Amino acid sequence: MGAKITEKNEKRLIELGIVISTCRKIKGMTQEGLAAEAEISRSLMSAIEAAGLAHNFTLDVLLNIANALDARAEELLKGDWQAALK
């Protein structure tokens, strides 16, 4: 893949995965369903949401996920799932 994930960003990527997972579950979506709507593989979706693991992914993928969730990408990045889904 690309550059190594820094320790500082590792925590933020883990938190982002948790927020995405929370939003997906609130929306009643499966990983497979969200992945299909976001036009990514289910394995990538699983890697992004993997508990305790940081997975580096592109801004394009984040925007696709946000659109599929009908969520605000900036709120996902802030870790605020409630604001993201408004």
C-alpha positions as MATLAB code, in Angstrom:
seq = 'MGAKITEKNEKRLIELGIVISTCRKIKGMTQEGLAAEAEISRSLMSAIEAAGLAHNFTLDVLLNIANALDARAEELLKGDWQAALK';
ca = [
       0.000    0.000    0.000;
       1.179    3.578    0.519;
       2.970    5.259    3.388;
       3.055    3.771    6.867;
       0.284    4.928    9.181;
       1.654    7.184   11.913;
       0.878    6.396   15.524;
      -1.143    9.610   15.790;
      -3.280    8.753   12.766;
      -3.680    5.105   13.759;
      -6.021    6.045   16.620;
      -8.028    8.381   14.393;
      -8.464    5.716   11.692;
      -9.632    3.197   14.283;
     -12.138    5.743   15.617;
     -13.323    6.528   12.082;
     -13.955    2.834   11.461;
     -16.019    2.630   14.647;
     -18.075    5.679   13.642;
     -18.708    4.252   10.177;
     -19.732    0.922   11.696;
     -22.085    2.656   14.146;
     -23.742    4.666   11.370;
     -24.101    1.572    9.201;
     -25.782   -0.377   11.986;
     -28.132    2.507   12.825;
     -29.126    2.622    9.156;
     -29.793   -1.139    9.287;
     -27.203   -1.896    6.626;
     -24.879   -4.868    6.336;
     -21.207   -4.446    5.494;
     -21.953   -6.042    2.150;
     -24.819   -3.630    1.462;
     -22.818   -0.558    2.428;
     -19.839   -1.746    0.401;
     -22.044   -2.239   -2.667;
     -23.594    1.228   -2.331;
     -20.165    2.794   -1.742;
     -18.775    0.895   -4.759;
     -16.004   -0.772   -2.772;
     -15.297   -4.411   -1.931;
     -16.799   -5.995    1.152;
     -13.292   -6.930    2.262;
     -12.249   -3.261    2.177;
     -15.375   -2.331    4.135;
     -14.531   -5.016    6.680;
     -10.943   -3.774    6.964;
     -12.096   -0.172    7.541;
     -14.468   -1.263   10.318;
     -12.130   -3.850   11.900;
     -12.060   -3.278   15.644;
      -8.665   -2.227   16.905;
      -7.056   -2.112   13.468;
      -6.199    0.975   11.456;
      -6.697    0.717    7.713;
      -5.547    3.532    5.466;
      -8.034    4.404    2.717;
      -8.579    7.242    0.278;
     -10.711   10.330    0.610;
     -12.657    9.102   -2.415;
     -13.612    5.945   -0.484;
     -14.608    8.029    2.567;
     -16.845   10.230    0.419;
     -18.425    7.167   -1.211;
     -19.137    5.680    2.219;
     -20.581    8.967    3.489;
     -22.824    9.237    0.432;
     -23.996    5.636    0.832;
     -24.847    6.341    4.489;
     -26.452    9.683    3.601;
     -24.036   11.113    6.147;
     -21.721   14.113    6.346;
     -18.099   13.086    5.796;
     -16.759   15.919    7.938;
     -18.801   14.705   10.915;
     -17.610   11.138   10.370;
     -14.057   12.476   10.534;
     -14.861   14.364   13.745;
     -16.149   11.126   15.252;
     -19.675   12.496   15.718;
     -22.041    9.841   14.366;
     -25.140   11.720   15.588;
     -24.267   14.867   13.648;
     -23.151   12.784   10.659;
     -26.604   11.256   10.289;
     -28.572   14.516   10.574;
];
